[in-house]
GROMACS .gro file of C-alpha atoms in nm:
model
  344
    1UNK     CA    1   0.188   1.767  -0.289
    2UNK     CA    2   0.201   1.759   0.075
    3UNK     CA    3   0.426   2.014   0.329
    4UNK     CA    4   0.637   1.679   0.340
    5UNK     CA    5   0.672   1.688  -0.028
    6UNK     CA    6   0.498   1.339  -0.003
    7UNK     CA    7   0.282   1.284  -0.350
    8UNK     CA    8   0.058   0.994  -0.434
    9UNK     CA    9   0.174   1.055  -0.817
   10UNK     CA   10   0.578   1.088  -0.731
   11UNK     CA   11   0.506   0.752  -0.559
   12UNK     CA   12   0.345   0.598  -0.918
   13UNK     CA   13   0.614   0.796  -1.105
   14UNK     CA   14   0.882   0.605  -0.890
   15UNK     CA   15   0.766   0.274  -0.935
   16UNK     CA   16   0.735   0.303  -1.281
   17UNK     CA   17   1.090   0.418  -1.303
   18UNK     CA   18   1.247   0.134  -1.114
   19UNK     CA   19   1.032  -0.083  -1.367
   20UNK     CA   20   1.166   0.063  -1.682
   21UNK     CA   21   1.519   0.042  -1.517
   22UNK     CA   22   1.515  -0.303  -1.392
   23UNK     CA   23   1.412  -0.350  -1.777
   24UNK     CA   24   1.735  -0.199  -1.911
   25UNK     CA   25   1.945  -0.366  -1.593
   26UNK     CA   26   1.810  -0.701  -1.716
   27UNK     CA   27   1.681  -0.716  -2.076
   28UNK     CA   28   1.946  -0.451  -2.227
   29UNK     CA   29   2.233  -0.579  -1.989
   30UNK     CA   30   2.309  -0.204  -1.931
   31UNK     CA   31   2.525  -0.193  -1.547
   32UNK     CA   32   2.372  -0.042  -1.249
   33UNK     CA   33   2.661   0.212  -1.229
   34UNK     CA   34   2.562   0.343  -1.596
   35UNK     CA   35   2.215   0.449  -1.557
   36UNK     CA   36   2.138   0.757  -1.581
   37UNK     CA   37   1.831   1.013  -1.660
   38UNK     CA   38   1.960   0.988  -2.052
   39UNK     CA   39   1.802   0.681  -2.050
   40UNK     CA   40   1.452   0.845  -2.051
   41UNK     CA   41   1.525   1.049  -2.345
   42UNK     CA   42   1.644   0.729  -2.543
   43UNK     CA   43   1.359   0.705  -2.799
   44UNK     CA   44   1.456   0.309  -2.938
   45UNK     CA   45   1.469   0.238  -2.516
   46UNK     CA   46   1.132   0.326  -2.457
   47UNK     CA   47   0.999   0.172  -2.761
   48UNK     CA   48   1.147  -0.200  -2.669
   49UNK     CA   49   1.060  -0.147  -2.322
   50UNK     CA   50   0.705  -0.077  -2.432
   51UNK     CA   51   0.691  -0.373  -2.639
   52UNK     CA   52   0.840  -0.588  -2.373
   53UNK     CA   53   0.559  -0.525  -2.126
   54UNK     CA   54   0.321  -0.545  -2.375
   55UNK     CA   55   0.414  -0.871  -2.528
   56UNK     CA   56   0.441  -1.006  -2.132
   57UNK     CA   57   0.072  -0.926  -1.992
   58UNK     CA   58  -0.015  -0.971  -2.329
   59UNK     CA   59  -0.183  -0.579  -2.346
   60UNK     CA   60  -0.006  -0.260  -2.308
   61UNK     CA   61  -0.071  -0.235  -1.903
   62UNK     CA   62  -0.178   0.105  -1.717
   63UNK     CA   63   0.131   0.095  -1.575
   64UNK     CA   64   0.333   0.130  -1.870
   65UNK     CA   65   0.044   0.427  -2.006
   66UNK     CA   66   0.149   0.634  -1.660
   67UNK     CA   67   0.499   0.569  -1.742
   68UNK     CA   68   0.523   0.764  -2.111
   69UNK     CA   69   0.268   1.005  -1.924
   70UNK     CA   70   0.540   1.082  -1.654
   71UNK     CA   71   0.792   1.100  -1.881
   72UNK     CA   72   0.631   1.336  -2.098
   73UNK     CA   73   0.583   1.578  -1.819
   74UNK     CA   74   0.992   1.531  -1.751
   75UNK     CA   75   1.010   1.631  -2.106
   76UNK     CA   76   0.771   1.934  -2.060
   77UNK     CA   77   0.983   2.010  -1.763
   78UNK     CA   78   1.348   2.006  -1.945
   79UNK     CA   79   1.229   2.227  -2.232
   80UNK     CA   80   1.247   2.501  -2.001
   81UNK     CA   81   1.596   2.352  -1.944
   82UNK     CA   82   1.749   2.197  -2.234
   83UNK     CA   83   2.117   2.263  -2.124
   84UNK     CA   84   2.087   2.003  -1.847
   85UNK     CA   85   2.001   1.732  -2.135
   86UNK     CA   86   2.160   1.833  -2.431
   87UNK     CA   87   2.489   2.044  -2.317
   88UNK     CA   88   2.623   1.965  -2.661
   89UNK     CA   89   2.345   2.124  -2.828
   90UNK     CA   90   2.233   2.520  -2.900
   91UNK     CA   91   1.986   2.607  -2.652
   92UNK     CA   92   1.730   2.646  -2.970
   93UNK     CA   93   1.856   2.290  -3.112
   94UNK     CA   94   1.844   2.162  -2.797
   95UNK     CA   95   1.424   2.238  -2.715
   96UNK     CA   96   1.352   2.158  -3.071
   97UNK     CA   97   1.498   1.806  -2.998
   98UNK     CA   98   1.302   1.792  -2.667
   99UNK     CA   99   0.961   1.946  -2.813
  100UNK     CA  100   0.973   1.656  -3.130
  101UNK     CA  101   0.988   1.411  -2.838
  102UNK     CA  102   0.757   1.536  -2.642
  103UNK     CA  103   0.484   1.506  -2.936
  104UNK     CA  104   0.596   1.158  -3.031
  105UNK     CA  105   0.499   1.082  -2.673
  106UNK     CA  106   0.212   1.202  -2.676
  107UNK     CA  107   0.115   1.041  -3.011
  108UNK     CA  108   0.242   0.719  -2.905
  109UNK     CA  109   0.019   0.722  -2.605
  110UNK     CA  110  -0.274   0.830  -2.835
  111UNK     CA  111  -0.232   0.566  -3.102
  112UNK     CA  112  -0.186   0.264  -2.859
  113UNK     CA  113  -0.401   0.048  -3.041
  114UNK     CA  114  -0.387  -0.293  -2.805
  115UNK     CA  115  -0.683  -0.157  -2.502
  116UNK     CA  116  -0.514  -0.030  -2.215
  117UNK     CA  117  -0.609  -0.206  -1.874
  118UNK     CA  118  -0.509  -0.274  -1.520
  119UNK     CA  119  -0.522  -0.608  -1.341
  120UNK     CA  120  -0.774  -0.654  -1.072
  121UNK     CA  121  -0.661  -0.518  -0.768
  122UNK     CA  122  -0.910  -0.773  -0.592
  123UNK     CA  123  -0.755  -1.057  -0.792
  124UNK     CA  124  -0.537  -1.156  -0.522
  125UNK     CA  125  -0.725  -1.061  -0.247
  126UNK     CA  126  -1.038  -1.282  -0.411
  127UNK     CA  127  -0.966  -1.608  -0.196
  128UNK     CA  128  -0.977  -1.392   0.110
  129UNK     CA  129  -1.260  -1.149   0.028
  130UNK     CA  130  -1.504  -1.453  -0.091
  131UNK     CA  131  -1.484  -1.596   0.303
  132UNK     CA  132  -1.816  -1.565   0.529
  133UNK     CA  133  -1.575  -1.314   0.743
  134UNK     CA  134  -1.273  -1.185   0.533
  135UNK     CA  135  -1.062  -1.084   0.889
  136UNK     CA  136  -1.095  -1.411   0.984
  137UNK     CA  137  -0.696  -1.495   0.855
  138UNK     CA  138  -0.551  -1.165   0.965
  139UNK     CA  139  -0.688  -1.184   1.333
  140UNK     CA  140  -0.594  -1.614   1.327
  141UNK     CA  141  -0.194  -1.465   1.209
  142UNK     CA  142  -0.201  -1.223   1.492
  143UNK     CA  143  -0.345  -1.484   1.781
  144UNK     CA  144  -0.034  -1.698   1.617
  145UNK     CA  145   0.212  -1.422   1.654
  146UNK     CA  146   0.119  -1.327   2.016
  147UNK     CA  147   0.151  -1.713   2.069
  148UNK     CA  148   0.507  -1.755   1.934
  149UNK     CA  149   0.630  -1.408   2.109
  150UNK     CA  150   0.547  -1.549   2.438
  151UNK     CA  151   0.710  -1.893   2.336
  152UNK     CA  152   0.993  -1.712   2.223
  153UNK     CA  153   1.059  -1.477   2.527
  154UNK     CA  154   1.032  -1.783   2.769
  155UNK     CA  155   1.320  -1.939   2.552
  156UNK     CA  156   1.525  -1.642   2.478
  157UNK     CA  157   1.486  -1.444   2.805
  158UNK     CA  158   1.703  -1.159   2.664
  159UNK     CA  159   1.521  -1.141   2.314
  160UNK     CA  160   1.619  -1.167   1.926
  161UNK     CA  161   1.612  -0.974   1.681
  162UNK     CA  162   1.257  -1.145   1.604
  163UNK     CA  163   1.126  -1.150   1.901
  164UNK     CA  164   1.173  -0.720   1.866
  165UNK     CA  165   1.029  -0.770   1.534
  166UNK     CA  166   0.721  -0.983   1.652
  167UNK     CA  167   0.653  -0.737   1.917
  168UNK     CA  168   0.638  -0.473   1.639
  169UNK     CA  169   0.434  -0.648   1.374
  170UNK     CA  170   0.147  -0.724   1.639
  171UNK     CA  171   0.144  -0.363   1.726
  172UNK     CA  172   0.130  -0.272   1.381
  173UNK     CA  173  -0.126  -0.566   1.242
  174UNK     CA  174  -0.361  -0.476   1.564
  175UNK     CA  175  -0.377  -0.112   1.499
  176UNK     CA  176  -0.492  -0.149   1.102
  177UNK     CA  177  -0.763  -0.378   1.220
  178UNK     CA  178  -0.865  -0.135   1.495
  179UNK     CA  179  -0.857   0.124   1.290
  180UNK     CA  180  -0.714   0.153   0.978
  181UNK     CA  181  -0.547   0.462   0.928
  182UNK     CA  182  -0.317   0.476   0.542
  183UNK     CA  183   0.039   0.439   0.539
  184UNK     CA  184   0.126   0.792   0.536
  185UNK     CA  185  -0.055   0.833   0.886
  186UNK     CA  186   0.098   0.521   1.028
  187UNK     CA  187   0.473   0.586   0.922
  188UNK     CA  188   0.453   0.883   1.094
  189UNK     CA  189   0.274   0.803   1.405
  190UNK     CA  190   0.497   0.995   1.686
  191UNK     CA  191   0.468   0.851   2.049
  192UNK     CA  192   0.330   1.140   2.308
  193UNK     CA  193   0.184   1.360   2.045
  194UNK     CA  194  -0.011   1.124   1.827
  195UNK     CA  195  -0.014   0.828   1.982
  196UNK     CA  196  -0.057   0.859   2.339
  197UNK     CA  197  -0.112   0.684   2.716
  198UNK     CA  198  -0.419   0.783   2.869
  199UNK     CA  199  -0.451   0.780   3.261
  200UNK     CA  200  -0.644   0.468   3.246
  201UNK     CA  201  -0.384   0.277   3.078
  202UNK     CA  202  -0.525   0.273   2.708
  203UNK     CA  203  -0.368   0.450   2.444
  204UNK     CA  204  -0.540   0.739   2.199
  205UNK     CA  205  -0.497   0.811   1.853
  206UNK     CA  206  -0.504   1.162   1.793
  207UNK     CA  207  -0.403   1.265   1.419
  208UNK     CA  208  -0.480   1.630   1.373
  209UNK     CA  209  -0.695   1.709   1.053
  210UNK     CA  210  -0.432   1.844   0.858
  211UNK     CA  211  -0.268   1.519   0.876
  212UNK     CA  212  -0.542   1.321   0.734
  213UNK     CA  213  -0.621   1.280   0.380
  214UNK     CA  214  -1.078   1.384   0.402
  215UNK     CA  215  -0.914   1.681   0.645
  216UNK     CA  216  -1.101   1.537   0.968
  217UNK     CA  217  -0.882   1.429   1.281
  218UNK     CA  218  -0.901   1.127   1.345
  219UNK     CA  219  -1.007   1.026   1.743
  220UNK     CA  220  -0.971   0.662   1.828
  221UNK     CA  221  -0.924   0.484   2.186
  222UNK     CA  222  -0.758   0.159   2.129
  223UNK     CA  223  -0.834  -0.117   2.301
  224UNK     CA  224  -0.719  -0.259   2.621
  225UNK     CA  225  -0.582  -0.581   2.460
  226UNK     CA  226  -0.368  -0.346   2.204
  227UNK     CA  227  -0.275  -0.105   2.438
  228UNK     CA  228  -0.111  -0.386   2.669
  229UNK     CA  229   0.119  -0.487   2.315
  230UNK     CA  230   0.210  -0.088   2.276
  231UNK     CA  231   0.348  -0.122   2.648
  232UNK     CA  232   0.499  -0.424   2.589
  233UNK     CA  233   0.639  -0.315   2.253
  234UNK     CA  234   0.729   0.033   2.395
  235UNK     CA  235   0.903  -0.124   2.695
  236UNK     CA  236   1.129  -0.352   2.578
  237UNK     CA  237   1.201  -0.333   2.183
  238UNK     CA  238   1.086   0.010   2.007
  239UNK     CA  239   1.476   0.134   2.111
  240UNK     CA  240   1.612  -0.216   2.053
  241UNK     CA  241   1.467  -0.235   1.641
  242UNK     CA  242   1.568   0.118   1.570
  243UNK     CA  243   1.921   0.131   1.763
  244UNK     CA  244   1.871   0.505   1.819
  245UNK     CA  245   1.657   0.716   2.000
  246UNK     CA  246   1.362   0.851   1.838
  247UNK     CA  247   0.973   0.914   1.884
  248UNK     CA  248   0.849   0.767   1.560
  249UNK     CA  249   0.603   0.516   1.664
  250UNK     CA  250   0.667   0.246   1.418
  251UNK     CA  251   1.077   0.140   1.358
  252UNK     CA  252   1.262  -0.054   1.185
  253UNK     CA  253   1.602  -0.225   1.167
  254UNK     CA  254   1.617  -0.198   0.803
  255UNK     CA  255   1.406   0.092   0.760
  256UNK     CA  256   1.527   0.370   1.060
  257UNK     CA  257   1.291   0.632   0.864
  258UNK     CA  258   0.999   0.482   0.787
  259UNK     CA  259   0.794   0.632   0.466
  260UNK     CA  260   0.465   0.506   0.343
  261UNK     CA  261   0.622   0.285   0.096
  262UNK     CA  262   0.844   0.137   0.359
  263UNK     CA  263   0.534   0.054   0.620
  264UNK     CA  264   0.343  -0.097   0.370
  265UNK     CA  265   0.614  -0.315   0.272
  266UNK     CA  266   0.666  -0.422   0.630
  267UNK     CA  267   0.279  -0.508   0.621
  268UNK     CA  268   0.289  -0.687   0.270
  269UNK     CA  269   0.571  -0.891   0.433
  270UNK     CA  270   0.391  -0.996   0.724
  271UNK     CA  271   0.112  -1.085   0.578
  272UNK     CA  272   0.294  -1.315   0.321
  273UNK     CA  273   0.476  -1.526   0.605
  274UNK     CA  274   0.148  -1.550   0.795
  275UNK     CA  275  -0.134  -1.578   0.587
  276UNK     CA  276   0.098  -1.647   0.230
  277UNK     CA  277  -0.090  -1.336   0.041
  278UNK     CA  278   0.091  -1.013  -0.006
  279UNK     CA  279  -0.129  -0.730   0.137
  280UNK     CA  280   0.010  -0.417   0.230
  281UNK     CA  281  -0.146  -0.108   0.431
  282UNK     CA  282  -0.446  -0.029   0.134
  283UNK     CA  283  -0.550  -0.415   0.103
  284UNK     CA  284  -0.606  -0.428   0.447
  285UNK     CA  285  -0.807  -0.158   0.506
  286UNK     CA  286  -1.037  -0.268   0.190
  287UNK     CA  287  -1.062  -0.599   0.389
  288UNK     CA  288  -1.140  -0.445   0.719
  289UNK     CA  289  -1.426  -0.206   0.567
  290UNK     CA  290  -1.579  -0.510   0.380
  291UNK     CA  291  -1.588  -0.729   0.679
  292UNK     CA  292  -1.795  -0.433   0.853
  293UNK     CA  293  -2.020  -0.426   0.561
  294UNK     CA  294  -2.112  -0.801   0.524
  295UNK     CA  295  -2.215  -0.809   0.899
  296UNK     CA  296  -2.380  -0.490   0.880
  297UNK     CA  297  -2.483  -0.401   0.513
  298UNK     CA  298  -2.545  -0.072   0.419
  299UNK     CA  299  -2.373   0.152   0.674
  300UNK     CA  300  -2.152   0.338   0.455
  301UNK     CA  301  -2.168   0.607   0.694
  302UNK     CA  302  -1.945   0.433   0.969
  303UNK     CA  303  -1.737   0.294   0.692
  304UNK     CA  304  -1.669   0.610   0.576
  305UNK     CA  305  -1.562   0.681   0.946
  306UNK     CA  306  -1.364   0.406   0.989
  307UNK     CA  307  -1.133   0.480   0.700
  308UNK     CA  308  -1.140   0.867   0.703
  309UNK     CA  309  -1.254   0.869   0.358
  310UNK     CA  310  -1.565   1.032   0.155
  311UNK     CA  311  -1.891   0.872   0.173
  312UNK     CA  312  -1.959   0.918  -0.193
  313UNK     CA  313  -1.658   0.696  -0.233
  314UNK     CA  314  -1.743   0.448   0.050
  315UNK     CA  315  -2.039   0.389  -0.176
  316UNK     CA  316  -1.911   0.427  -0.472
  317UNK     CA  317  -1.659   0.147  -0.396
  318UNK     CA  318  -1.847  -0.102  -0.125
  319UNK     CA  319  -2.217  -0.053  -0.286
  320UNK     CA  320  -2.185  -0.437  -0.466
  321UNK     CA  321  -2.163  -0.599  -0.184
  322UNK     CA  322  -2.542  -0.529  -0.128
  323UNK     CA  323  -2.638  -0.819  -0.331
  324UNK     CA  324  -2.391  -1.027  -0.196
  325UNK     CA  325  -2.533  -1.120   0.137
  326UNK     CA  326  -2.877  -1.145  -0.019
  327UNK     CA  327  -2.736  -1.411  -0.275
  328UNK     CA  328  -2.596  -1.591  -0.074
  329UNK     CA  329  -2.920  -1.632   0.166
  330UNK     CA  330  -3.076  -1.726  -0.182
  331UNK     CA  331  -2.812  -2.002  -0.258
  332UNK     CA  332  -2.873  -2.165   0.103
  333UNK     CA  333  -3.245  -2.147   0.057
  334UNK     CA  334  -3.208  -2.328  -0.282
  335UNK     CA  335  -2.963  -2.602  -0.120
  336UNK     CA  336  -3.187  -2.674   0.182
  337UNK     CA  337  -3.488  -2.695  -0.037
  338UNK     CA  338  -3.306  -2.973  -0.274
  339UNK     CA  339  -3.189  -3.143   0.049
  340UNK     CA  340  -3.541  -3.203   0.141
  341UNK     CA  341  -3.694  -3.293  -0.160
  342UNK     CA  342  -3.373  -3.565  -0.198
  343UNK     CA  343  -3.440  -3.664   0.153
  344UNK     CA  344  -3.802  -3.770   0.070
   0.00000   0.00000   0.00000
């Protein structure tokens, strides 16, 4: 857990949650108002909601393995508390009750006999990572939204709400292509201290290691072209979104503190008006790094740069896409070789 008391897991945990909740809200008819943390320790709950989600992907999906493993350490945590679940119960009734569910969880997770998997996290990203240059769509939907700001501005002098918006997502959009930094780092980018003007006009990134997930700061001039859109967006919207004063970089009208979750939201929404896939802050950089890797194969070292991540894990991850270019050179050869043997 970070000093923020930001965790990758309590992120998992919470999704999870509003999954099995949204289950009870709409399968069990159970009201919003009634919900409570008694519904985790409902035994005949958890067993419908696990066959739910199994009988809908048609497997019992990670998702729903993390959830019984998250509630079983909620369990684990309460038997050093039983009061706060069972009030009605002797304390020794009480963590008997908690410890015979805490078991069952764990044998239920044990014995899940249909084989656990996750869906492809490329799956949806396949019809963009199979092009000849994969950034291709997110660099056409920011030339479009540069295009429509200005078109907009000349015909609402005194802006909208999306033209404040517009200036925002370009900013944002730009900066994960020039170099994209995770969520965490870009929700709380603060203007003057790590994002700032230099004398020649361009703006710096300047995340401290601490900050950053491999522990190295992170050192980036931005372009001219995106430090024009930070002035612009700086200027005359950044206090107009947010409606307050504040030197968070990135705003929001609906968000006015931005988390991870709520950036990469912002990003997965963007991207589905513009380019009509949902890819948040993650998908993008995977994009980005395997752009960089089918024009220049093999250098896992900037990569690993690029993203602030290990190199073992650059490799790890990117290494298939070796082969790729190759077979594809092989697949031209063979078409240009049947093209002249049917042109003779």
């Amino acid at each position: 857990v970070h000093k923020d008391g930001y965790s990758g897991s309590i992120n998992t945990f919470e999704g999870t949650l509003k999954a099995y909740f949204g289950f009870l809200v709409q399968e069990k008819a159970i009201a919003l108002k009634d919900l409570s943390i008694d519904h985790l320790f409902a035994k005949g709950l958890i067993v419908d909601y696990v066959k739910f989600q199994t009988k809908r992907h048609g497997a019992t999906t990670i998702s729903v393995h993390k959830f019984l493993a998250n509630v079983r350490v909620l369990v684990k945590y309460f038997i050093e508390y039983p009061e706060r679940i069972y009030p009605q119960l002797s304390k020794e009734d009480a963590i008997s009750k908690l410890k015979d569910y805490y078991h069952y969880l764990g044998q239920r997770i044990k014995t899940l006999n249909i084989k656990i998997h996750a869906r492809d996290p490329e799956e949806q990203l396949r019809p963009i990572l199979n092009l000849q240059n994969p950034l291709a769509p997110i660099v056409e939907a920011i030339s479009y939204m540069k295009k429509r700001y200005e078109h907009l501005c000349k015909r609402y002098p005194n802006y909208t709400l999306e033209i404040h918006e517009l200036a925002r997502n370009i900013v944002l959009m730009d900066l994960l292509i020039e170099k994209p930094i995770r969520a965490k780092n870009l929700a709380e980018l603060t203007v003057g201290k790590t994002i700032i003007k230099s004398e020649d006009g361009r703006y710096q990134l300047c995340i401290p290691k601490e900050e950053v997930k491999n522990k190295k700061a992170i050192k980036k001039t931005l372009s001219a072209e995106l430090s024009k859109w930070i002035d612009i967006y700086l200027e005359n919207h950044h206090f107009s979104l947010c409606k307050t004063k504040t030197d968070r970089f990135i705003v929001s009208r609906e968000f006015p503190h931005l988390t991870a979750a709520t950036v990469g939201k912002t990003c997965g929404r963007i991207c589905k008006k513009y380019i009509g896939i949902e890819m948040r802050t993650h998908a993008i950089r995977h994009i980005r790094a395997t752009a960089y890797l089918l024009k220049h194969p093999q250098d896992y070292t900037y990569v690993a740069e690029l993203l602030n991540d290990k190199l073992n894990v650059v490799i790890r991850v990117y290494s298939h896409l070796e082969n790729r270019v190759p077979a594809e050179k092989d697949d031209n050869d063979l078409k240009e070789l049947r093209e002249e043997y049917l042109e003779k």
